[in-house]
Tab-separated table of C-alpha atoms in Angstrom:
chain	number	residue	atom	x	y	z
A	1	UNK	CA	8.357	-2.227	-29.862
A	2	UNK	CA	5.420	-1.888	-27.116
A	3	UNK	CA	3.009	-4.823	-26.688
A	4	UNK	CA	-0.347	-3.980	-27.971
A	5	UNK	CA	-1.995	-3.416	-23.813
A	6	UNK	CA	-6.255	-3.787	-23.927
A	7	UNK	CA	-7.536	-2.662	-20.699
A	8	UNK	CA	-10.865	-3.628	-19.745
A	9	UNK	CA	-11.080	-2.529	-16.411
A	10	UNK	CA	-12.860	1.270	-15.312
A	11	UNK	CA	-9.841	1.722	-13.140
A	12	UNK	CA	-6.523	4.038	-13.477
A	13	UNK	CA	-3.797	1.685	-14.986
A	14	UNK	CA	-0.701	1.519	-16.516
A	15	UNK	CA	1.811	-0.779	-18.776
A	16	UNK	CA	5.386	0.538	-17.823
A	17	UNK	CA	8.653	-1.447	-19.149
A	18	UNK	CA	11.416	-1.446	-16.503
A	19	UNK	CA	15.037	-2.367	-17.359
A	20	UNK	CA	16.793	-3.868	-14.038
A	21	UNK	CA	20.541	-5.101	-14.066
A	22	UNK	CA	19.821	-6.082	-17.982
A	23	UNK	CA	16.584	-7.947	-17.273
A	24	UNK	CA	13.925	-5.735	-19.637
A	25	UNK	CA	10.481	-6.373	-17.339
A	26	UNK	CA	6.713	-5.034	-18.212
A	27	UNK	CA	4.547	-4.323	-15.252
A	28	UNK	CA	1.243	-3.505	-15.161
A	29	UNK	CA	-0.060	-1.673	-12.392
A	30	UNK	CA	-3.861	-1.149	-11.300
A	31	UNK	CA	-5.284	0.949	-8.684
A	32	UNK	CA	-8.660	1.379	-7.489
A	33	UNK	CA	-10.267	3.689	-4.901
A	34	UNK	CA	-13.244	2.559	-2.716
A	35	UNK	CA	-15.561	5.397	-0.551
A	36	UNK	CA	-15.739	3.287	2.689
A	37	UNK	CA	-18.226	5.604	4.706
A	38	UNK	CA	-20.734	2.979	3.726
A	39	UNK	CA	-21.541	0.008	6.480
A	40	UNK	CA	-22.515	-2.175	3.480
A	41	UNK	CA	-18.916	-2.118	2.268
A	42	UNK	CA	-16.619	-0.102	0.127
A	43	UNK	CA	-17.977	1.341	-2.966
A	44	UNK	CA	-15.597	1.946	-6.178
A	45	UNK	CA	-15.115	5.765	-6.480
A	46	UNK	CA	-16.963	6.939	-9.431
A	47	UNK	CA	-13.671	8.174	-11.061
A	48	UNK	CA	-10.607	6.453	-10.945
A	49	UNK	CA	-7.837	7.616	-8.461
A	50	UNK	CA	-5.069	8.222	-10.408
A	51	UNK	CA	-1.460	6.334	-9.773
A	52	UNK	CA	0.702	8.489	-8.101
A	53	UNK	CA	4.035	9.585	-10.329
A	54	UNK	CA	5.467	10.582	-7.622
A	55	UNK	CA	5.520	10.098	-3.252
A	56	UNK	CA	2.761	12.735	-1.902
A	57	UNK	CA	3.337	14.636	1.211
A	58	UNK	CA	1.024	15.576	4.200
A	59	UNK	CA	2.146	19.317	3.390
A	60	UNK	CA	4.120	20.220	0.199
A	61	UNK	CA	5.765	22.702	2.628
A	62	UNK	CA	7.145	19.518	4.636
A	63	UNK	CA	8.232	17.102	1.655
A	64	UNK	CA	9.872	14.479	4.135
A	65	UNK	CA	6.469	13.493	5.857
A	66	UNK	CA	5.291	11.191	3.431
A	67	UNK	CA	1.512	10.263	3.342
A	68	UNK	CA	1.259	7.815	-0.207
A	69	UNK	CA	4.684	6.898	-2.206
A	70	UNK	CA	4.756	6.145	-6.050
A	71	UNK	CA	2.690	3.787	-8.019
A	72	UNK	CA	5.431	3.327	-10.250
A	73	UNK	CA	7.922	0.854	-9.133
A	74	UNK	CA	8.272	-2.745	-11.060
A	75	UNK	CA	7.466	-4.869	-7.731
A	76	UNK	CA	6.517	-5.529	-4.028
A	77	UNK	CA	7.841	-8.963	-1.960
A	78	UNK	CA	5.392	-8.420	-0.045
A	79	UNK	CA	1.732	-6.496	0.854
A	80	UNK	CA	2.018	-3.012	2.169
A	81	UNK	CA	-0.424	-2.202	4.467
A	82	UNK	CA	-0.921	1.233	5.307
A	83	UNK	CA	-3.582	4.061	7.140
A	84	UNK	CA	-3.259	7.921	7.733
A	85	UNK	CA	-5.458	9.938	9.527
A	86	UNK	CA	-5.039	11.303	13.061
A	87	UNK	CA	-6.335	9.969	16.613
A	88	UNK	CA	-9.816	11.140	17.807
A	89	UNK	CA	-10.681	11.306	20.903
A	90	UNK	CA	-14.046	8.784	21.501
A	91	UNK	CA	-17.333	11.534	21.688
A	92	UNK	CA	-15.205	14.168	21.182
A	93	UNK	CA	-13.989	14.813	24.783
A	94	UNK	CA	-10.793	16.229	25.357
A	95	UNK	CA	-8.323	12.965	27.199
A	96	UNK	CA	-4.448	12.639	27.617
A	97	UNK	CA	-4.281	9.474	26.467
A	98	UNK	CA	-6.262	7.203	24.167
A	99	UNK	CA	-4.988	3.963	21.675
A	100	UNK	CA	-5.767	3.472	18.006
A	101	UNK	CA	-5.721	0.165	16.008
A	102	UNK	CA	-6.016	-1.194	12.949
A	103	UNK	CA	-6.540	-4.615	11.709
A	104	UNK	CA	-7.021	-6.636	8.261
A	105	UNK	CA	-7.804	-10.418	7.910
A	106	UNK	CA	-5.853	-11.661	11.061
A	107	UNK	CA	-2.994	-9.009	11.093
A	108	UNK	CA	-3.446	-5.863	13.796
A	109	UNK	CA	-1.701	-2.917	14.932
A	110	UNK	CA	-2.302	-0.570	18.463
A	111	UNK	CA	-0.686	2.221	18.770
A	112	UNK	CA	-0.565	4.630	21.834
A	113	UNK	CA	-1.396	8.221	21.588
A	114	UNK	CA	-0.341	10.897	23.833
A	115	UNK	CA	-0.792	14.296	24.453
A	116	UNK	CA	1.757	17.323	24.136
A	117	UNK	CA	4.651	16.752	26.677
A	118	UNK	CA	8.056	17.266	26.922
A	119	UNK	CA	11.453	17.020	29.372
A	120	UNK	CA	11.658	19.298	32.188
A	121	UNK	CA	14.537	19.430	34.730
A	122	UNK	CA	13.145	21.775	37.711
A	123	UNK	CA	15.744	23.357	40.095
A	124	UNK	CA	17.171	21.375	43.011
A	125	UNK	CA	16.658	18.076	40.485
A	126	UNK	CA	19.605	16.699	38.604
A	127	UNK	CA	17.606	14.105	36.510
A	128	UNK	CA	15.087	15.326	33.751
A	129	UNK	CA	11.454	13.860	34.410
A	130	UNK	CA	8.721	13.978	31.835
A	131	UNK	CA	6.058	16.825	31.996
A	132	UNK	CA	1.991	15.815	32.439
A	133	UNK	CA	0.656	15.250	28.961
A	134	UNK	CA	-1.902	17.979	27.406
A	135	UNK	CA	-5.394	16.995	26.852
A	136	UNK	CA	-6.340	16.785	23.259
A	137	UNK	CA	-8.848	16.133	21.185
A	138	UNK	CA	-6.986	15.079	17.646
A	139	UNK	CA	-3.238	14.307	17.370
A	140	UNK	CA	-1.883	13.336	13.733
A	141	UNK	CA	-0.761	9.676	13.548
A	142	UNK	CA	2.414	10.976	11.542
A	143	UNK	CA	5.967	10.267	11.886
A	144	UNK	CA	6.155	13.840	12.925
A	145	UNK	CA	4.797	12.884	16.232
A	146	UNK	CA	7.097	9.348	17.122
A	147	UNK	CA	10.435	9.599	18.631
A	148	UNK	CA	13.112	10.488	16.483
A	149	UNK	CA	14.654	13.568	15.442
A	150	UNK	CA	17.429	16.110	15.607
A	151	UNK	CA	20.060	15.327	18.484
A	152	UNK	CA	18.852	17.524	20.692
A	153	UNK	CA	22.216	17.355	22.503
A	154	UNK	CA	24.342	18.045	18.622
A	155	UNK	CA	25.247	21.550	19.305
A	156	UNK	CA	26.160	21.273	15.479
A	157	UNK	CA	22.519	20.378	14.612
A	158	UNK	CA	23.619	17.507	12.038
A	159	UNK	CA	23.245	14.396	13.905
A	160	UNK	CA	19.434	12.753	13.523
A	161	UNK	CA	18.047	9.767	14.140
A	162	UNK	CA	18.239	7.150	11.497
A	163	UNK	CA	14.888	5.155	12.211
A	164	UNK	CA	13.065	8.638	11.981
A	165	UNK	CA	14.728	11.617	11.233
A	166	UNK	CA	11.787	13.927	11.715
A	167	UNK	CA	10.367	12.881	14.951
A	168	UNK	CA	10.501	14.493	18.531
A	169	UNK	CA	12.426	12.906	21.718
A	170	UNK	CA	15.841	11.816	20.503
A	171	UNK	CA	18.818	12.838	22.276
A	172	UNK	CA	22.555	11.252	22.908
A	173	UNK	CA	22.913	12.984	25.959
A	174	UNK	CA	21.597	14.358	28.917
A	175	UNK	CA	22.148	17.689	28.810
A	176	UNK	CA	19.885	20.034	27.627
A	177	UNK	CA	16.563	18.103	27.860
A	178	UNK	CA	14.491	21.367	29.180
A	179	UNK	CA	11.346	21.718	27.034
A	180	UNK	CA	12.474	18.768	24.577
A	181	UNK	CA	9.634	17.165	23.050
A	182	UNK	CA	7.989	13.753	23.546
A	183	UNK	CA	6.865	11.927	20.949
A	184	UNK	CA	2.834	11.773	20.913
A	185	UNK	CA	2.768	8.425	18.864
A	186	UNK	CA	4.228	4.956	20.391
A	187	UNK	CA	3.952	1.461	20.775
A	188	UNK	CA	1.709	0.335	23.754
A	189	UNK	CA	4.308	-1.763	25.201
A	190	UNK	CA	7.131	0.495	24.574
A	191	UNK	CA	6.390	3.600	25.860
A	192	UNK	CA	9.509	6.148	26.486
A	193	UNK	CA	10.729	6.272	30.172
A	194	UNK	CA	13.891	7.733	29.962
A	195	UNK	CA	16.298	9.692	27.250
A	196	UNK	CA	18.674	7.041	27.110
A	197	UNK	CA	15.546	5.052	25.742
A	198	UNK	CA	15.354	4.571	21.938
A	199	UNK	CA	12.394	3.217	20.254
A	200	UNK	CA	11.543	2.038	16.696
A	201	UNK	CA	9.142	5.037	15.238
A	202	UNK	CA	5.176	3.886	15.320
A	203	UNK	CA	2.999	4.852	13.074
A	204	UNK	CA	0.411	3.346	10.401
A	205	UNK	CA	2.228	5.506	7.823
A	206	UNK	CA	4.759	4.907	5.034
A	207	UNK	CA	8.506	5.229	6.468
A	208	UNK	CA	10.727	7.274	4.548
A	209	UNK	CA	12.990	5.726	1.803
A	210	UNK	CA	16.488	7.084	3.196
A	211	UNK	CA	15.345	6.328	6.696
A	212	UNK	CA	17.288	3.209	8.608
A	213	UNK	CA	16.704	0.310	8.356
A	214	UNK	CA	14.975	1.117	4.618
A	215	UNK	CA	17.687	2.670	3.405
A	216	UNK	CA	20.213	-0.132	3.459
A	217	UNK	CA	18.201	-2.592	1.296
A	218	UNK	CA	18.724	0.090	-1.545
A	219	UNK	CA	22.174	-1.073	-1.583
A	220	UNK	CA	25.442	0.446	-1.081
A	221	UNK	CA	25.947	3.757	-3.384
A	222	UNK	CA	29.768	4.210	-2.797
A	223	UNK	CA	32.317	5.211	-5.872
A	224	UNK	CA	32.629	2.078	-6.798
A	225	UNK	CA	28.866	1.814	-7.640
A	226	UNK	CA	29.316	5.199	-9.217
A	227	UNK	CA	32.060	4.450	-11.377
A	228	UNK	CA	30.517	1.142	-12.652
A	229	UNK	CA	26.989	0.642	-12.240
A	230	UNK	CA	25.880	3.727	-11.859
A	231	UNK	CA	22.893	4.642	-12.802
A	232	UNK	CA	22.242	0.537	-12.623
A	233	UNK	CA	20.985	-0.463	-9.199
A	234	UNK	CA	23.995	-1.767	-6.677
A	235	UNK	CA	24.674	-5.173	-6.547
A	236	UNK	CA	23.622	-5.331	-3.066
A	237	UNK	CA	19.941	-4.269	-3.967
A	238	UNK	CA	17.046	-5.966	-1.940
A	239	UNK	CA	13.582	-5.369	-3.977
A	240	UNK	CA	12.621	-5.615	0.280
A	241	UNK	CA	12.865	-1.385	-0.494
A	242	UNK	CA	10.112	-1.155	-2.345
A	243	UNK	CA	7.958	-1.745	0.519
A	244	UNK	CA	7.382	1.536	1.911
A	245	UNK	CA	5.365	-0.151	5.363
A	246	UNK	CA	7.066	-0.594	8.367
A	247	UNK	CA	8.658	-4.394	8.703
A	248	UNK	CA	5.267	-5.191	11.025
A	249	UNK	CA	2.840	-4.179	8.424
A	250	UNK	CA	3.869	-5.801	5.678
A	251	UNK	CA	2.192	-9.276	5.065
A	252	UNK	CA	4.272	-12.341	3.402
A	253	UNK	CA	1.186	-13.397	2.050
A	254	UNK	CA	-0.293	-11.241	-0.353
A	255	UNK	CA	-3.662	-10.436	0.124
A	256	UNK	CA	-6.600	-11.664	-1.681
A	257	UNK	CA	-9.427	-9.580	-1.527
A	258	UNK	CA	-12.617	-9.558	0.673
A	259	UNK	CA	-10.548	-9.671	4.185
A	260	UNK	CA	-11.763	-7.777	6.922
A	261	UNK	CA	-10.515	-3.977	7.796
A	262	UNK	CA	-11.619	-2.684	10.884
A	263	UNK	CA	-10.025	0.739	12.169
A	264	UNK	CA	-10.701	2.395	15.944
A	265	UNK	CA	-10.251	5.741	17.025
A	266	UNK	CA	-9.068	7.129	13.577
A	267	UNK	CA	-12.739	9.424	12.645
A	268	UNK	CA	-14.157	11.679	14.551
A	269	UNK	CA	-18.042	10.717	14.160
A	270	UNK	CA	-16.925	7.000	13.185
A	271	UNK	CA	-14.918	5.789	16.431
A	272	UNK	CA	-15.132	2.190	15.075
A	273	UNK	CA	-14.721	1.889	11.284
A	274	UNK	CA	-15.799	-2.026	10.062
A	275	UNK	CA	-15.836	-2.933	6.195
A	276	UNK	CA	-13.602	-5.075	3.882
A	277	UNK	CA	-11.630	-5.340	1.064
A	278	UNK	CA	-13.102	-5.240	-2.023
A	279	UNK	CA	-14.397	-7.935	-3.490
A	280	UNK	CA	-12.475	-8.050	-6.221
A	281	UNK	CA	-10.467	-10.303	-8.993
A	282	UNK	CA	-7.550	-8.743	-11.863
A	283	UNK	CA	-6.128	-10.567	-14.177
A	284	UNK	CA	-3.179	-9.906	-16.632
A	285	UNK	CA	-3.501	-12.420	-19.582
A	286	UNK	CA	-0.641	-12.190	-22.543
A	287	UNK	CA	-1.060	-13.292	-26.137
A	288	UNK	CA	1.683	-13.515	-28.970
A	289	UNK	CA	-1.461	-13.835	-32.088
A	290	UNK	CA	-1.996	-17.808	-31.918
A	291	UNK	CA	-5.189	-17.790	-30.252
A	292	UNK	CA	-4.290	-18.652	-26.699
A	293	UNK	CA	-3.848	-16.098	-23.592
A	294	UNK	CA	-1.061	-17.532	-20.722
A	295	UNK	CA	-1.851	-16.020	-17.309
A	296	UNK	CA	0.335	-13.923	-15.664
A	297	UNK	CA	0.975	-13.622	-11.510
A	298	UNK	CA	-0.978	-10.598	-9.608
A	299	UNK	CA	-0.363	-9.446	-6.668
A	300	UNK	CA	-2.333	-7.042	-4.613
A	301	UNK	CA	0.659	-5.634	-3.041
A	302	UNK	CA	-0.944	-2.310	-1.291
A	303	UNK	CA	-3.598	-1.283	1.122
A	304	UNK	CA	-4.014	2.358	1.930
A	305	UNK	CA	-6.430	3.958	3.661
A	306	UNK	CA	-7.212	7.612	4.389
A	307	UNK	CA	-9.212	7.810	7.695
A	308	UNK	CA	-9.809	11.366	7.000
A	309	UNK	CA	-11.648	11.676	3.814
A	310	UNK	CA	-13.054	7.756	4.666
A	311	UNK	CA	-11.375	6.561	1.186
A	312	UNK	CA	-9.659	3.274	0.486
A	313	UNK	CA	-7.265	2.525	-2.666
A	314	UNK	CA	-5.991	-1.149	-3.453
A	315	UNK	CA	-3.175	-1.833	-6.104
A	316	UNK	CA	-2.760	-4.514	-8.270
A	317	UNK	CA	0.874	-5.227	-9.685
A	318	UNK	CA	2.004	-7.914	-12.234
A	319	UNK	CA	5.815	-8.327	-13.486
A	320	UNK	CA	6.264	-9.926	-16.423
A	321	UNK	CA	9.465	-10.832	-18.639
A	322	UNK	CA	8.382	-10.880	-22.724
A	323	UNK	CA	11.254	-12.938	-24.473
A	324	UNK	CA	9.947	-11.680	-27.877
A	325	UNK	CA	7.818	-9.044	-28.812
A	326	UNK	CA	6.295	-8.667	-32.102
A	327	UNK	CA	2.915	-6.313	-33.754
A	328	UNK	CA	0.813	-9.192	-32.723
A	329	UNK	CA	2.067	-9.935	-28.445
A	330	UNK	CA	-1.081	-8.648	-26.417
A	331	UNK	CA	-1.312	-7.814	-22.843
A	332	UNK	CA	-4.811	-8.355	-21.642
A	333	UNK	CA	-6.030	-6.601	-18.483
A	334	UNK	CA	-9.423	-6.945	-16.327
A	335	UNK	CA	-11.135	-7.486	-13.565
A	336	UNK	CA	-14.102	-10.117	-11.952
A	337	UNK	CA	-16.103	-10.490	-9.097
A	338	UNK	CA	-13.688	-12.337	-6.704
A	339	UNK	CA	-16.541	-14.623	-5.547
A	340	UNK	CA	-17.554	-15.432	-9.463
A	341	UNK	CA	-15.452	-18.529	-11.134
A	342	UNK	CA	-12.699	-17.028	-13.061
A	343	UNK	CA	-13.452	-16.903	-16.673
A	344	UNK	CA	-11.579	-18.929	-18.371
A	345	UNK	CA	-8.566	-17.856	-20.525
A	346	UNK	CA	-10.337	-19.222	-23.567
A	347	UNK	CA	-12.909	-17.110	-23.787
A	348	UNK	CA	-10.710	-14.434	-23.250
A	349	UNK	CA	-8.558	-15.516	-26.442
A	350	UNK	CA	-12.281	-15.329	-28.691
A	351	UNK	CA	-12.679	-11.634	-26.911
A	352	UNK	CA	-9.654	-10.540	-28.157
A	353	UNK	CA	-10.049	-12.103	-31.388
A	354	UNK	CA	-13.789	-11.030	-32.001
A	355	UNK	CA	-13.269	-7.516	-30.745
A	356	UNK	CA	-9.841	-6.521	-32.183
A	357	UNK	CA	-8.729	-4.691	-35.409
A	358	UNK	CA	-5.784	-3.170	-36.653
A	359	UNK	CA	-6.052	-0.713	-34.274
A	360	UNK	CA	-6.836	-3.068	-31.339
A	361	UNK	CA	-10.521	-2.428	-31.486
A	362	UNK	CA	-13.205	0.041	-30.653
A	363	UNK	CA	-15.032	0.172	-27.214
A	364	UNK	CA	-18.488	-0.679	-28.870
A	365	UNK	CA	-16.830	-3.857	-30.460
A	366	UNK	CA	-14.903	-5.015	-26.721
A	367	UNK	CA	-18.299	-4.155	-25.127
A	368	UNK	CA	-20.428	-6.223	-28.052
A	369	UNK	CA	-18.192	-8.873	-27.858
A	370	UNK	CA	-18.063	-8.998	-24.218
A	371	UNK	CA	-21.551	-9.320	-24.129
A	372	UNK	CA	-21.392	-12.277	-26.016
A	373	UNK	CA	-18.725	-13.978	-24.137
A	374	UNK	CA	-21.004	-13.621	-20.926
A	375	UNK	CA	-24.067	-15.418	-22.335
A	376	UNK	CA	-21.827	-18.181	-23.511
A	377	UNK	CA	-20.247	-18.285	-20.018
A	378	UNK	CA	-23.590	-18.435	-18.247
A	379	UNK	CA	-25.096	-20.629	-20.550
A	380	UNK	CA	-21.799	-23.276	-20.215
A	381	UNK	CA	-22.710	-22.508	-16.140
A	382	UNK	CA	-26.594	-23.325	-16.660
A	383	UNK	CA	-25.644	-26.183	-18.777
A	384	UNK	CA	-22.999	-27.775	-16.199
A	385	UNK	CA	-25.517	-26.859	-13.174
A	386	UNK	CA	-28.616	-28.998	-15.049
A	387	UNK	CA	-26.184	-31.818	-16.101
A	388	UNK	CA	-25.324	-32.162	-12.363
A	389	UNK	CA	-28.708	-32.136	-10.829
A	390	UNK	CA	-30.678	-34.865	-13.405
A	391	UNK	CA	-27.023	-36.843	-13.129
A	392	UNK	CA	-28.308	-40.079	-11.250
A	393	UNK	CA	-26.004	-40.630	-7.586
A	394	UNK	CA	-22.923	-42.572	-9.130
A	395	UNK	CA	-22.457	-41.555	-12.112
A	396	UNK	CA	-19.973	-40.211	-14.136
A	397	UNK	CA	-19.498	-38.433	-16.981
């Protein structure tokens, strides 16, 4: 039996159950997309942004470059934070080298953009030195473009770099470096300065799920997992791989909302990019028929932006475990103004009661009885506000 789900919110959401090494989970998962072309701050989309089933691509023809990854997974240790878009060079004047950052809250990221360059070994030299870089005026900040790669020197064309498989640059040996690629994309204070360098991939991007060191918190998928777990996760399983970020984008903390974004270099008409998070609040409340709502944890567990189309989308994720279920267990979704005092889970519990049927209520009754829940919230506000200011100094209540 499903738990009767009431969302109140105008944003794409979903109630999935999740079974995981015989724990039987619920999550509910919001997302909401934000234009942020505005300088007074991002504005919610006027439709909802629907959760992705599956990970989207840059290019469908090029299904390992990986620009947003599933909605659908039961949890996140930790905030994602994540940008796509490509380098622009500042007044659109062609350069061979520019940076890019971007920041939220107190957290930032540079990242060092190149232009087109490669290995060249001219005659009467034994050692391979790199070529000038191009000038350019856009270079995609994809994984495409870090070092990583094919083995240039695996004549068998099998051996890849396990960081980043699809970059540019890699090679175990130093043979055959003529007209190799460089990567375009690095850290600042990292760059590559000779093949026998290796470097961790840079990028603002999602990292691939099979890609090193990802790939080993998904646990160890030998026979032994195949003849007895199989298709239960390994016992080894970190929930460290659902976070699709790289390791120094991904915040501890979970965000709150309202934090700072700024992003440089990433548009090419907006070379600095300033606005915030939105200000907002979601809350997953549960009920089991006796009147009272418990709250649940949420976490805002992802940040995404696209620099290109100037868009922003947030996601919300609660876990939940529901010992019993029964006709009359509710789950309870919606959102506030983050800067409002949270409503309390009372007046949730007469919401639910007021605006629910058999069928778990129309939209005119939620919306009647939601009206009514606000004026006794901001008349309890007005009362406690006048209470406090003709309260003589001293006193107490």
């Amino acid at each position: 039996m499903d738990p009767n789900f009431f969302d109140r919110t105008e944003i794409a959401t979903a109630l999935v159950p999740f079974e995981t090494r015989g724990r039987s989970d619920w999550v509910v998962i919001a997302k909401a997309g934000f234009d942020i072309s505005e300088e007074s701050g991002p504005v919610r989309l006027p439709e909802p942004i629907p959760l992705a089933e599956a990970d989207i691509p840059f290019d469908e023809e090029d299904p390992e470059s990986i620009q947003y990854e599933s909605d659908y997974i039961p949890f996140k240790p930790a905030t994602d934070l994540l940008c796509v878009g490509q380098a622009h060079a500042p007044g659109q004047l062609p350069l061979t080298e520019m940076e890019v950052s971007f920041s939220v809250g107190g957290w930032g990221k540079r990242l060092r953009v190149v232009g087109d360059r490669h290995w060249e070994t001219p005659l009467g030299r034994l050692a391979a030195r790199m070529s000038k870089p191009k000038p350019f005026l856009s270079m995609p900040i994809t994984y495409r473009h870090a070092y990583g790669g094919m083995d240039a020197s695996d004549k068998e064309g099998i051996a890849r770099f396990g960081p980043n498989p699809i970059g540019r640059g890699y090679t175990s040996g130093g043979k055959g470096l003529g007209n190799l690629p460089l990567p375009n994309i690095e850290l600042p204070d990292s760059p590559i300065k000779g093949w026998k360098d290796r470097r961790a991939p840079a990028g603002f991007g999602p990292v691939g799920r099979t890609w090193d060191p990802r790939s080993r918190s998904g646990g160890t998928l030998d026979e032994k997992w195949q003849d007895e777990l199989a298709p239960e996760l390994p016992a080894d399983f970190s929930e460290t791989y659902y976070n699709g970020a790289p390791s120094n984008q991904q915040l501890k903390d979970y965000l709150k909302g309202d934090e700072r974004i700024r992003v440089e270099n990433m548009h090419p008409y907006v070379p600095v990019l300033e606005t915030r998070l939105p200000s907002q609040r979601v809350r997953v409340l549960v009920g089991d028929g006796s009147g009272t709502l418990s709250e649940q944890p949420v976490n805002l567990d992802t940040l995404w932006i696209n620099m290109e189309e100037l868009v922003m989308t947030v996601v919300w994720r609660c876990r939940m475990t529901l010992d019993r279920i029964t006709e009359k267990t509710s789950i309870l979704l919606v959102s506030e103004d983050l800067a409002a005092t949270p409503t309390p889970a009372e007046s949730y519990a007469l919401l639910m009661a007021s605006a629910s049927d058999e069928q778990g209520g129309g939209d005119k009754e939620w919306e009647e009885a939601e009206s009514e829940m606000k004026e006794d919230v901001d008349a309890s506000g007005m009362k406690e506000n006048v209470e406090a200011e003709t309260s003589p100094p001293g006193a107490t209540s």
